[in-house]
């Protein structure tokens, strides 16, 4: 059986459901029609022997960045583990082919490679082409002088343009993606075929794109890739403008979720401005999804929500540092938290080194949030975190860094709780895990083994097939 299948009419027999029951599942018209212990095969009906493998609702990644993920794969790696020092960075940029406009795009930079890069430092490393390098956090771009000249950085008015004491730009741009995009050579957003293939390989059938400020071109490209079947996953978007509702009449188009707000580490907004922005989103009928990484940002958000009022579905993105004393406030406001413990496995050694030991318990909390009554969902934040949900599940359970350190083991989730945090509906992250029930769309993941065995050592190799209900075929 191929890893990804669009299914309309098929009988899946000898499966194990999440609760351990053995069952057969009949799919008709892309939806689950029957679930019973022993279904008879109909004449001419395709039947698949599941060999007692677990059959789950398809996994939902509740926070990633689709086009950034595709662009990341077309970019040169500029940070660990591929690049670890200045010589490695120089070699990587020297060997990188420029794009059709002559630009070189780097990703994944970290200060351990060559310090706090700016235009002057980047000119020394690669002066021959316009170069832009993204910090691995996704919050910072560094441009060399040719790139800065090409985008007219000197006359730029974005508040994220870092300037020296003399007022000249340093080449460092904080949270300025929207502005930078308008100054770069115009290109269509990258295609998502390989992204869709990888997500299917992992058993993911639904994603939430958390990119703020999605442009009409980006939204149209998402819709096109869904409509033509290039991207088989259902897509929920947070970055759609408040005044630009999407056409959701087709299952092969994005749906609109909460409104993305970024509380940038580099400069928090005034309380009054944040309150008004939240109120505007709520008035438009949309909850808010607020990027929160620091304690200061979390406190600001909680104060703002007490003043603005909350709407069901309001959510915290990341929650990288959550003091225990604020868990009750988060629960009282009925906020949900969409977090990424995969960062512990990906860069936990940096946290262990750079974050004070007393603060380690606050890093990417999981168990204390769930036990405190907060709806908790897991996600990747790809390309900034590992895309593989099984790696994220493993990190949520083990909380082990690459060097083998364990960060805040008391925050570990059980394997069952970790997989449940990937099974909430796109419009209800952290809500009850979806079940295999009659009438629901047949977006499913079939494992090679029973669920207990798969969760004993979470790995994408457990995925035998990802099934997408063909309820109205894509047009391409």
CSV table of C-alpha atoms in Angstrom, one decimal:
chain,number,residue,atom,x,y,z
A,1,UNK,CA,0.0,0.0,0.0
A,2,UNK,CA,1.4,3.5,-0.9
A,3,UNK,CA,2.0,5.8,2.0
A,4,UNK,CA,-0.6,8.3,0.9
A,5,UNK,CA,-4.0,7.2,-0.4
A,6,UNK,CA,-7.1,9.2,-1.3
A,7,UNK,CA,-10.0,6.9,-0.4
A,8,UNK,CA,-13.6,7.0,-1.5
A,9,UNK,CA,-15.0,3.4,-1.1
A,10,UNK,CA,-13.0,0.8,0.8
A,11,UNK,CA,-13.2,-1.7,3.6
A,12,UNK,CA,-10.4,-1.6,6.2
A,13,UNK,CA,-10.6,-4.8,8.2
A,14,UNK,CA,-8.8,-6.1,11.3
A,15,UNK,CA,-7.9,-2.8,12.7
A,16,UNK,CA,-7.2,-1.7,16.3
A,17,UNK,CA,-9.0,1.4,17.4
A,18,UNK,CA,-7.5,3.9,19.9
A,19,UNK,CA,-9.4,2.2,22.8
A,20,UNK,CA,-7.8,-1.1,21.9
A,21,UNK,CA,-11.0,-2.6,20.4
A,22,UNK,CA,-10.6,-4.7,17.2
A,23,UNK,CA,-12.9,-3.4,14.4
A,24,UNK,CA,-13.6,-3.2,10.7
A,25,UNK,CA,-14.2,0.2,9.1
A,26,UNK,CA,-16.1,0.8,5.9
A,27,UNK,CA,-15.6,4.0,4.0
A,28,UNK,CA,-18.2,5.2,1.5
A,29,UNK,CA,-17.9,8.4,-0.5
A,30,UNK,CA,-14.8,9.5,1.5
A,31,UNK,CA,-16.6,9.2,4.8
A,32,UNK,CA,-16.8,6.6,7.5
A,33,UNK,CA,-20.0,4.6,6.9
A,34,UNK,CA,-19.7,1.7,9.4
A,35,UNK,CA,-17.5,0.7,12.3
A,36,UNK,CA,-18.2,-2.9,13.6
A,37,UNK,CA,-16.2,-5.9,14.8
A,38,UNK,CA,-16.9,-8.0,11.7
A,39,UNK,CA,-18.1,-6.4,8.4
A,40,UNK,CA,-18.8,-8.6,5.4
A,41,UNK,CA,-17.1,-7.6,2.2
A,42,UNK,CA,-19.5,-6.3,-0.5
A,43,UNK,CA,-19.2,-7.6,-4.1
A,44,UNK,CA,-16.5,-5.7,-5.9
A,45,UNK,CA,-15.5,-3.7,-2.8
A,46,UNK,CA,-11.8,-3.1,-2.2
A,47,UNK,CA,-10.6,-4.5,1.1
A,48,UNK,CA,-7.4,-3.8,2.9
A,49,UNK,CA,-6.0,-6.1,5.6
A,50,UNK,CA,-4.8,-3.8,8.4
A,51,UNK,CA,-3.2,-6.7,10.2
A,52,UNK,CA,-4.2,-5.5,13.7
A,53,UNK,CA,-2.5,-2.2,13.1
A,54,UNK,CA,-3.8,0.8,15.0
A,55,UNK,CA,-6.2,3.0,13.0
A,56,UNK,CA,-6.3,6.6,14.2
A,57,UNK,CA,-7.8,9.9,13.1
A,58,UNK,CA,-5.2,11.7,11.0
A,59,UNK,CA,-2.7,13.7,13.0
A,60,UNK,CA,-3.2,17.5,13.2
A,61,UNK,CA,-0.2,19.8,13.4
A,62,UNK,CA,-1.7,22.9,15.0
A,63,UNK,CA,1.1,25.4,14.3
A,64,UNK,CA,3.5,25.4,11.3
A,65,UNK,CA,4.4,27.7,8.4
A,66,UNK,CA,3.8,26.0,5.0
A,67,UNK,CA,5.5,28.4,2.6
A,68,UNK,CA,8.4,29.1,4.9
A,69,UNK,CA,8.9,25.3,5.2
A,70,UNK,CA,9.0,24.9,1.4
A,71,UNK,CA,11.4,27.9,1.1
A,72,UNK,CA,13.5,26.5,3.9
A,73,UNK,CA,14.1,23.4,1.8
A,74,UNK,CA,15.3,25.5,-1.1
A,75,UNK,CA,17.7,27.5,1.0
A,76,UNK,CA,21.3,27.0,2.2
A,77,UNK,CA,21.8,25.8,5.8
A,78,UNK,CA,23.7,28.3,7.9
A,79,UNK,CA,23.5,26.9,11.3
A,80,UNK,CA,23.9,23.7,13.4
A,81,UNK,CA,24.2,20.9,12.8
A,82,UNK,CA,25.1,21.5,9.2
A,83,UNK,CA,27.3,24.6,9.9
A,84,UNK,CA,29.1,25.1,13.2
A,85,UNK,CA,31.7,27.9,12.6
A,86,UNK,CA,32.6,30.8,10.4
A,87,UNK,CA,34.6,28.7,8.0
A,88,UNK,CA,31.6,26.4,7.5
A,89,UNK,CA,29.3,29.4,7.0
A,90,UNK,CA,31.7,30.8,4.4
A,91,UNK,CA,31.9,27.5,2.6
A,92,UNK,CA,28.1,27.0,2.6
A,93,UNK,CA,27.4,30.4,1.2
A,94,UNK,CA,30.2,30.2,-1.4
A,95,UNK,CA,28.7,26.9,-2.7
A,96,UNK,CA,25.1,28.0,-2.7
A,97,UNK,CA,23.6,28.7,-6.2
A,98,UNK,CA,21.9,32.1,-6.5
A,99,UNK,CA,18.2,32.1,-7.4
A,100,UNK,CA,16.9,33.4,-10.7
A,101,UNK,CA,17.3,37.0,-9.4
A,102,UNK,CA,20.8,36.5,-8.2
A,103,UNK,CA,20.0,36.3,-4.5
A,104,UNK,CA,21.2,33.7,-1.9
A,105,UNK,CA,18.9,32.8,0.9
A,106,UNK,CA,20.2,31.2,4.0
A,107,UNK,CA,18.3,29.8,7.0
A,108,UNK,CA,18.9,28.4,10.5
A,109,UNK,CA,21.7,30.8,11.6
A,110,UNK,CA,22.7,30.8,15.3
A,111,UNK,CA,25.1,33.1,17.1
A,112,UNK,CA,27.3,30.1,18.0
A,113,UNK,CA,28.4,29.9,14.4
A,114,UNK,CA,29.9,33.4,13.9
A,115,UNK,CA,28.5,35.7,16.5
A,116,UNK,CA,25.9,38.4,16.0
A,117,UNK,CA,26.0,38.8,12.3
A,118,UNK,CA,25.3,42.2,10.7
A,119,UNK,CA,25.9,43.6,7.2
A,120,UNK,CA,29.6,44.3,7.8
A,121,UNK,CA,30.3,40.8,9.0
A,122,UNK,CA,28.2,39.2,6.3
A,123,UNK,CA,30.1,41.2,3.7
A,124,UNK,CA,33.3,39.7,4.9
A,125,UNK,CA,31.9,36.3,4.5
A,126,UNK,CA,30.1,36.7,1.1
A,127,UNK,CA,30.2,40.1,-0.7
A,128,UNK,CA,29.6,38.8,-4.2
A,129,UNK,CA,25.8,38.4,-4.3
A,130,UNK,CA,22.8,39.9,-2.4
A,131,UNK,CA,22.6,37.6,0.7
A,132,UNK,CA,19.9,37.3,3.3
A,133,UNK,CA,20.2,34.9,6.2
A,134,UNK,CA,17.4,34.1,8.6
A,135,UNK,CA,18.0,33.4,12.2
A,136,UNK,CA,16.8,30.0,13.3
A,137,UNK,CA,14.1,31.6,15.5
A,138,UNK,CA,12.5,33.1,12.4
A,139,UNK,CA,12.4,36.5,14.0
A,140,UNK,CA,15.5,38.0,12.4
A,141,UNK,CA,16.9,38.5,8.9
A,142,UNK,CA,20.5,39.6,8.3
A,143,UNK,CA,21.3,41.3,5.0
A,144,UNK,CA,24.7,42.0,3.5
A,145,UNK,CA,25.3,45.4,1.9
A,146,UNK,CA,24.3,44.4,-1.7
A,147,UNK,CA,21.0,43.0,-0.3
A,148,UNK,CA,20.4,46.1,1.9
A,149,UNK,CA,21.0,48.3,-1.2
A,150,UNK,CA,18.6,46.2,-3.3
A,151,UNK,CA,15.7,46.7,-0.8
A,152,UNK,CA,16.6,50.3,0.0
A,153,UNK,CA,17.2,49.6,3.6
A,154,UNK,CA,18.7,53.0,4.3
A,155,UNK,CA,15.3,54.7,3.6
A,156,UNK,CA,13.2,52.0,5.0
A,157,UNK,CA,10.7,52.9,7.7
A,158,UNK,CA,9.8,49.6,9.3
A,159,UNK,CA,10.3,49.7,13.1
A,160,UNK,CA,12.1,46.4,12.9
A,161,UNK,CA,15.1,47.8,10.9
A,162,UNK,CA,17.9,47.9,13.4
A,163,UNK,CA,20.1,51.0,13.2
A,164,UNK,CA,23.4,51.9,14.7
A,165,UNK,CA,24.2,55.0,16.8
A,166,UNK,CA,24.8,57.0,13.6
A,167,UNK,CA,21.3,56.1,12.3
A,168,UNK,CA,22.6,53.8,9.6
A,169,UNK,CA,20.9,50.4,9.2
A,170,UNK,CA,23.0,47.5,10.6
A,171,UNK,CA,21.6,45.0,8.1
A,172,UNK,CA,19.5,43.3,10.8
A,173,UNK,CA,15.7,43.3,10.4
A,174,UNK,CA,13.5,42.1,13.3
A,175,UNK,CA,10.0,40.8,12.5
A,176,UNK,CA,10.0,42.6,9.2
A,177,UNK,CA,9.0,39.7,6.9
A,178,UNK,CA,6.0,41.6,5.4
A,179,UNK,CA,8.0,44.7,4.7
A,180,UNK,CA,10.9,42.7,3.3
A,181,UNK,CA,8.6,40.7,1.0
A,182,UNK,CA,7.4,43.9,-0.7
A,183,UNK,CA,11.0,44.9,-1.5
A,184,UNK,CA,12.3,41.6,-2.8
A,185,UNK,CA,12.0,40.4,-6.4
A,186,UNK,CA,8.4,39.3,-6.9
A,187,UNK,CA,8.1,35.5,-7.0
A,188,UNK,CA,5.2,33.1,-6.5
A,189,UNK,CA,5.1,31.3,-3.2
A,190,UNK,CA,7.0,28.0,-3.4
A,191,UNK,CA,5.1,24.9,-4.3
A,192,UNK,CA,4.1,22.6,-1.4
A,193,UNK,CA,4.3,19.1,-3.1
A,194,UNK,CA,7.3,17.9,-1.1
A,195,UNK,CA,5.8,19.4,2.1
A,196,UNK,CA,2.6,17.5,1.5
A,197,UNK,CA,4.4,14.3,0.9
A,198,UNK,CA,6.4,14.5,4.1
A,199,UNK,CA,3.3,15.4,6.1
A,200,UNK,CA,1.6,12.4,4.7
A,201,UNK,CA,4.6,10.2,5.5
A,202,UNK,CA,4.2,11.3,9.1
A,203,UNK,CA,0.5,10.6,9.2
A,204,UNK,CA,-0.6,14.3,9.2
A,205,UNK,CA,-3.9,15.1,7.5
A,206,UNK,CA,-4.6,18.5,8.9
A,207,UNK,CA,-2.4,21.6,9.5
A,208,UNK,CA,-2.8,25.0,10.9
A,209,UNK,CA,-0.7,27.6,9.1
A,210,UNK,CA,0.4,30.1,11.8
A,211,UNK,CA,2.1,32.6,9.4
A,212,UNK,CA,0.9,36.2,10.3
A,213,UNK,CA,-0.2,38.6,7.7
A,214,UNK,CA,-0.8,36.2,4.8
A,215,UNK,CA,-0.9,38.1,1.5
A,216,UNK,CA,-3.6,37.5,-1.1
A,217,UNK,CA,-0.9,35.8,-3.2
A,218,UNK,CA,0.0,33.4,-0.4
A,219,UNK,CA,-3.7,32.6,0.3
A,220,UNK,CA,-4.4,32.0,-3.4
A,221,UNK,CA,-1.3,29.7,-3.7
A,222,UNK,CA,-2.5,27.7,-0.7
A,223,UNK,CA,-5.9,27.3,-2.2
A,224,UNK,CA,-4.5,26.3,-5.6
A,225,UNK,CA,-2.2,23.6,-4.1
A,226,UNK,CA,-5.1,22.2,-2.1
A,227,UNK,CA,-7.5,22.3,-5.1
A,228,UNK,CA,-5.1,20.5,-7.4
A,229,UNK,CA,-4.2,17.9,-4.8
A,230,UNK,CA,-0.5,19.1,-4.6
A,231,UNK,CA,-1.2,19.6,-0.8
A,232,UNK,CA,-3.5,16.8,0.3
A,233,UNK,CA,-3.8,18.0,3.9
A,234,UNK,CA,-6.7,20.2,5.2
A,235,UNK,CA,-5.4,23.7,6.0
A,236,UNK,CA,-6.6,26.1,8.7
A,237,UNK,CA,-5.0,29.5,8.6
A,238,UNK,CA,-4.4,32.1,11.3
A,239,UNK,CA,-2.9,34.8,9.2
A,240,UNK,CA,-5.9,35.7,7.0
A,241,UNK,CA,-6.7,39.5,7.3
A,242,UNK,CA,-9.7,40.4,9.4
A,243,UNK,CA,-11.4,42.0,6.3
A,244,UNK,CA,-10.7,39.2,3.8
A,245,UNK,CA,-12.8,36.2,4.5
A,246,UNK,CA,-12.0,33.1,2.5
A,247,UNK,CA,-14.3,31.1,0.3
A,248,UNK,CA,-14.6,27.9,2.3
A,249,UNK,CA,-17.3,26.3,0.1
A,250,UNK,CA,-15.0,23.5,-0.9
A,251,UNK,CA,-13.1,21.0,1.4
A,252,UNK,CA,-10.1,21.7,-0.8
A,253,UNK,CA,-9.8,25.3,0.3
A,254,UNK,CA,-8.3,26.7,3.6
A,255,UNK,CA,-10.6,27.4,6.5
A,256,UNK,CA,-10.1,30.5,8.7
A,257,UNK,CA,-9.0,30.2,12.3
A,258,UNK,CA,-8.2,32.7,15.1
A,259,UNK,CA,-6.4,35.9,14.2
A,260,UNK,CA,-2.6,35.7,14.6
A,261,UNK,CA,-1.0,38.4,16.7
A,262,UNK,CA,2.8,38.5,17.3
A,263,UNK,CA,4.1,39.9,20.6
A,264,UNK,CA,7.7,40.3,19.4
A,265,UNK,CA,10.5,39.7,21.8
A,266,UNK,CA,12.3,42.7,20.2
A,267,UNK,CA,9.5,45.2,21.1
A,268,UNK,CA,6.2,44.6,22.9
A,269,UNK,CA,3.2,46.8,22.0
A,270,UNK,CA,1.6,49.2,24.4
A,271,UNK,CA,-1.2,47.6,26.5
A,272,UNK,CA,-3.9,49.9,25.0
A,273,UNK,CA,-2.9,49.0,21.5
A,274,UNK,CA,-3.0,45.3,22.2
A,275,UNK,CA,-6.4,45.6,23.8
A,276,UNK,CA,-7.8,47.4,20.8
A,277,UNK,CA,-6.3,44.8,18.4
A,278,UNK,CA,-7.8,41.9,20.4
A,279,UNK,CA,-11.2,43.7,20.5
A,280,UNK,CA,-11.1,44.3,16.7
A,281,UNK,CA,-10.5,40.6,16.1
A,282,UNK,CA,-13.3,39.6,18.5
A,283,UNK,CA,-15.6,42.1,16.8
A,284,UNK,CA,-14.9,40.4,13.5
A,285,UNK,CA,-16.0,37.1,15.0
A,286,UNK,CA,-12.5,35.7,15.3
A,287,UNK,CA,-10.6,34.5,18.4
A,288,UNK,CA,-6.9,35.5,18.7
A,289,UNK,CA,-3.8,33.3,18.5
A,290,UNK,CA,-1.0,35.2,20.2
A,291,UNK,CA,2.7,34.5,19.7
A,292,UNK,CA,4.1,34.5,23.3
A,293,UNK,CA,7.6,33.4,24.0
A,294,UNK,CA,8.8,35.5,27.0
A,295,UNK,CA,7.3,35.9,30.5
A,296,UNK,CA,6.8,39.6,29.9
A,297,UNK,CA,4.8,38.9,26.7
A,298,UNK,CA,2.7,36.4,28.6
A,299,UNK,CA,1.9,38.8,31.5
A,300,UNK,CA,1.0,41.6,28.9
A,301,UNK,CA,-1.3,39.2,27.1
A,302,UNK,CA,-3.1,38.1,30.3
A,303,UNK,CA,-3.6,41.7,31.4
A,304,UNK,CA,-4.9,42.7,27.9
A,305,UNK,CA,-7.4,39.8,27.8
A,306,UNK,CA,-8.8,40.7,31.2
A,307,UNK,CA,-9.5,44.1,29.8
A,308,UNK,CA,-10.7,43.2,26.3
A,309,UNK,CA,-12.6,40.1,27.4
A,310,UNK,CA,-12.0,36.6,25.9
A,311,UNK,CA,-13.7,34.7,23.0
A,312,UNK,CA,-13.9,30.9,22.9
A,313,UNK,CA,-10.9,29.7,20.9
A,314,UNK,CA,-8.4,32.4,22.1
A,315,UNK,CA,-5.0,30.7,22.2
A,316,UNK,CA,-1.4,31.1,23.2
A,317,UNK,CA,1.2,30.1,20.6
A,318,UNK,CA,4.4,28.6,22.0
A,319,UNK,CA,4.3,29.5,25.7
A,320,UNK,CA,8.1,28.9,25.7
A,321,UNK,CA,8.4,30.2,29.3
A,322,UNK,CA,5.3,29.9,31.6
A,323,UNK,CA,5.8,30.6,35.3
A,324,UNK,CA,3.8,28.1,37.4
A,325,UNK,CA,2.0,30.9,39.2
A,326,UNK,CA,0.4,32.0,35.9
A,327,UNK,CA,-1.1,28.6,35.0
A,328,UNK,CA,-4.2,29.4,37.0
A,329,UNK,CA,-4.7,32.7,35.2
A,330,UNK,CA,-4.4,31.0,31.8
A,331,UNK,CA,-7.0,28.4,32.9
A,332,UNK,CA,-9.3,31.0,34.4
A,333,UNK,CA,-9.4,32.8,31.1
A,334,UNK,CA,-10.1,29.5,29.3
A,335,UNK,CA,-7.1,29.9,27.0
A,336,UNK,CA,-5.6,27.0,25.2
A,337,UNK,CA,-1.9,26.6,24.7
A,338,UNK,CA,-0.3,25.3,21.4
A,339,UNK,CA,3.3,24.5,22.3
A,340,UNK,CA,6.3,22.8,20.8
A,341,UNK,CA,8.3,20.5,23.1
A,342,UNK,CA,10.2,19.3,20.0
A,343,UNK,CA,12.4,22.3,20.6
A,344,UNK,CA,13.8,20.5,23.6
A,345,UNK,CA,15.1,17.6,21.5
A,346,UNK,CA,16.2,20.0,18.7
A,347,UNK,CA,18.0,22.7,20.7
A,348,UNK,CA,17.6,21.8,24.3
A,349,UNK,CA,21.3,22.0,25.0
A,350,UNK,CA,21.2,25.7,24.1
A,351,UNK,CA,18.4,26.1,26.6
A,352,UNK,CA,20.4,24.2,29.2
A,353,UNK,CA,23.4,26.5,28.6
A,354,UNK,CA,21.7,29.8,28.1
A,355,UNK,CA,18.5,29.7,30.4
A,356,UNK,CA,19.1,29.9,34.1
A,357,UNK,CA,18.7,26.5,35.8
A,358,UNK,CA,16.0,27.9,38.1
A,359,UNK,CA,13.9,28.7,34.9
A,360,UNK,CA,14.2,25.2,33.3
A,361,UNK,CA,10.9,24.1,34.8
A,362,UNK,CA,9.1,26.9,32.9
A,363,UNK,CA,10.4,25.8,29.5
A,364,UNK,CA,7.7,24.4,27.2
A,365,UNK,CA,5.5,23.2,30.0
A,366,UNK,CA,3.1,20.4,29.2
A,367,UNK,CA,1.9,18.2,32.2
A,368,UNK,CA,1.4,21.1,34.6
A,369,UNK,CA,-0.7,23.0,32.0
A,370,UNK,CA,-2.9,20.0,31.3
A,371,UNK,CA,-3.3,19.2,35.0
A,372,UNK,CA,-4.1,22.8,35.7
A,373,UNK,CA,-7.1,22.7,33.4
A,374,UNK,CA,-5.5,24.3,30.3
A,375,UNK,CA,-6.3,22.8,26.9
A,376,UNK,CA,-3.0,21.7,25.5
A,377,UNK,CA,-2.1,21.0,21.9
A,378,UNK,CA,1.3,20.0,20.4
A,379,UNK,CA,2.7,21.2,17.2
A,380,UNK,CA,6.0,21.5,15.2
A,381,UNK,CA,6.5,25.2,14.4
A,382,UNK,CA,8.2,23.9,11.3
A,383,UNK,CA,10.5,24.9,9.7
A,384,UNK,CA,11.8,26.5,13.0
A,385,UNK,CA,11.2,23.2,14.9
A,386,UNK,CA,11.2,19.6,13.8
A,387,UNK,CA,8.3,18.7,11.5
A,388,UNK,CA,8.0,15.0,12.5
A,389,UNK,CA,5.1,14.7,15.0
A,390,UNK,CA,6.5,11.4,16.3
A,391,UNK,CA,9.7,13.2,17.3
A,392,UNK,CA,7.6,15.9,19.0
A,393,UNK,CA,5.6,13.2,20.8
A,394,UNK,CA,8.8,11.6,21.9
A,395,UNK,CA,10.2,14.9,23.2
A,396,UNK,CA,7.0,15.6,25.1
A,397,UNK,CA,7.3,12.2,26.8
A,398,UNK,CA,11.1,12.2,27.4
A,399,UNK,CA,12.2,15.8,27.3
A,400,UNK,CA,15.8,14.8,26.4
A,401,UNK,CA,18.2,17.2,24.8
A,402,UNK,CA,20.6,16.1,22.0
A,403,UNK,CA,23.4,15.7,24.6
A,404,UNK,CA,21.2,13.5,26.8
A,405,UNK,CA,20.2,16.0,29.5
A,406,UNK,CA,16.6,15.8,30.7
A,407,UNK,CA,14.9,19.2,31.1
A,408,UNK,CA,12.1,19.4,33.7
A,409,UNK,CA,11.1,15.7,33.7
A,410,UNK,CA,8.1,16.6,35.8
A,411,UNK,CA,6.6,18.2,32.7
A,412,UNK,CA,6.6,14.9,30.8
A,413,UNK,CA,3.4,13.7,29.2
A,414,UNK,CA,2.3,10.1,29.0
A,415,UNK,CA,2.5,8.7,25.5
A,416,UNK,CA,-1.3,8.5,25.4
A,417,UNK,CA,-1.6,12.2,26.4
A,418,UNK,CA,1.0,13.2,23.8
A,419,UNK,CA,-0.7,11.5,20.9
A,420,UNK,CA,-4.1,12.9,22.1
A,421,UNK,CA,-2.5,16.4,21.8
A,422,UNK,CA,-2.1,15.7,18.1
A,423,UNK,CA,-5.7,14.5,17.6
A,424,UNK,CA,-7.7,17.6,18.5
A,425,UNK,CA,-9.7,19.2,15.6
A,426,UNK,CA,-8.2,22.1,13.8
A,427,UNK,CA,-10.8,24.4,15.2
A,428,UNK,CA,-10.4,22.9,18.7
A,429,UNK,CA,-6.7,22.3,19.5
A,430,UNK,CA,-6.4,20.7,22.9
A,431,UNK,CA,-10.0,19.7,22.8
A,432,UNK,CA,-11.3,16.1,23.0
A,433,UNK,CA,-9.3,13.8,20.6
A,434,UNK,CA,-11.2,13.0,17.5
A,435,UNK,CA,-12.7,9.5,17.2
A,436,UNK,CA,-13.3,7.2,14.3
A,437,UNK,CA,-17.1,7.6,14.1
A,438,UNK,CA,-19.7,7.1,11.3
A,439,UNK,CA,-20.3,10.2,9.3
A,440,UNK,CA,-16.9,11.7,9.8
A,441,UNK,CA,-14.4,12.4,6.9
A,442,UNK,CA,-12.1,9.4,6.4
A,443,UNK,CA,-8.8,11.3,7.2
A,444,UNK,CA,-7.0,8.5,8.9
A,445,UNK,CA,-3.5,7.1,9.7
A,446,UNK,CA,-2.9,3.4,9.8
A,447,UNK,CA,0.0,2.1,11.8
A,448,UNK,CA,2.1,-1.0,11.3
A,449,UNK,CA,1.5,-2.1,14.9
A,450,UNK,CA,-0.9,-1.6,17.8
A,451,UNK,CA,-0.8,1.8,19.4
A,452,UNK,CA,0.9,0.8,22.6
A,453,UNK,CA,3.8,-0.7,20.7
A,454,UNK,CA,4.0,2.4,18.4
A,455,UNK,CA,4.1,4.8,21.4
A,456,UNK,CA,6.7,2.7,23.2
A,457,UNK,CA,9.3,4.1,20.7
A,458,UNK,CA,7.6,6.9,18.7
A,459,UNK,CA,8.9,7.0,15.1
A,460,UNK,CA,7.5,7.8,11.7
A,461,UNK,CA,8.4,4.3,10.6
A,462,UNK,CA,5.2,3.2,12.5
A,463,UNK,CA,3.1,4.8,9.8
A,464,UNK,CA,2.0,2.3,7.3
A,465,UNK,CA,-0.4,4.6,5.3
A,466,UNK,CA,-2.1,7.9,5.5
A,467,UNK,CA,-5.7,8.0,4.1
A,468,UNK,CA,-7.4,11.1,3.0
A,469,UNK,CA,-11.2,11.0,2.4
A,470,UNK,CA,-11.9,11.8,-1.2
A,471,UNK,CA,-15.2,13.6,-0.6
A,472,UNK,CA,-15.1,15.6,-3.8
A,473,UNK,CA,-11.9,15.0,-5.7
A,474,UNK,CA,-9.3,17.8,-6.3
A,475,UNK,CA,-9.5,19.4,-9.7
A,476,UNK,CA,-6.0,18.8,-10.9
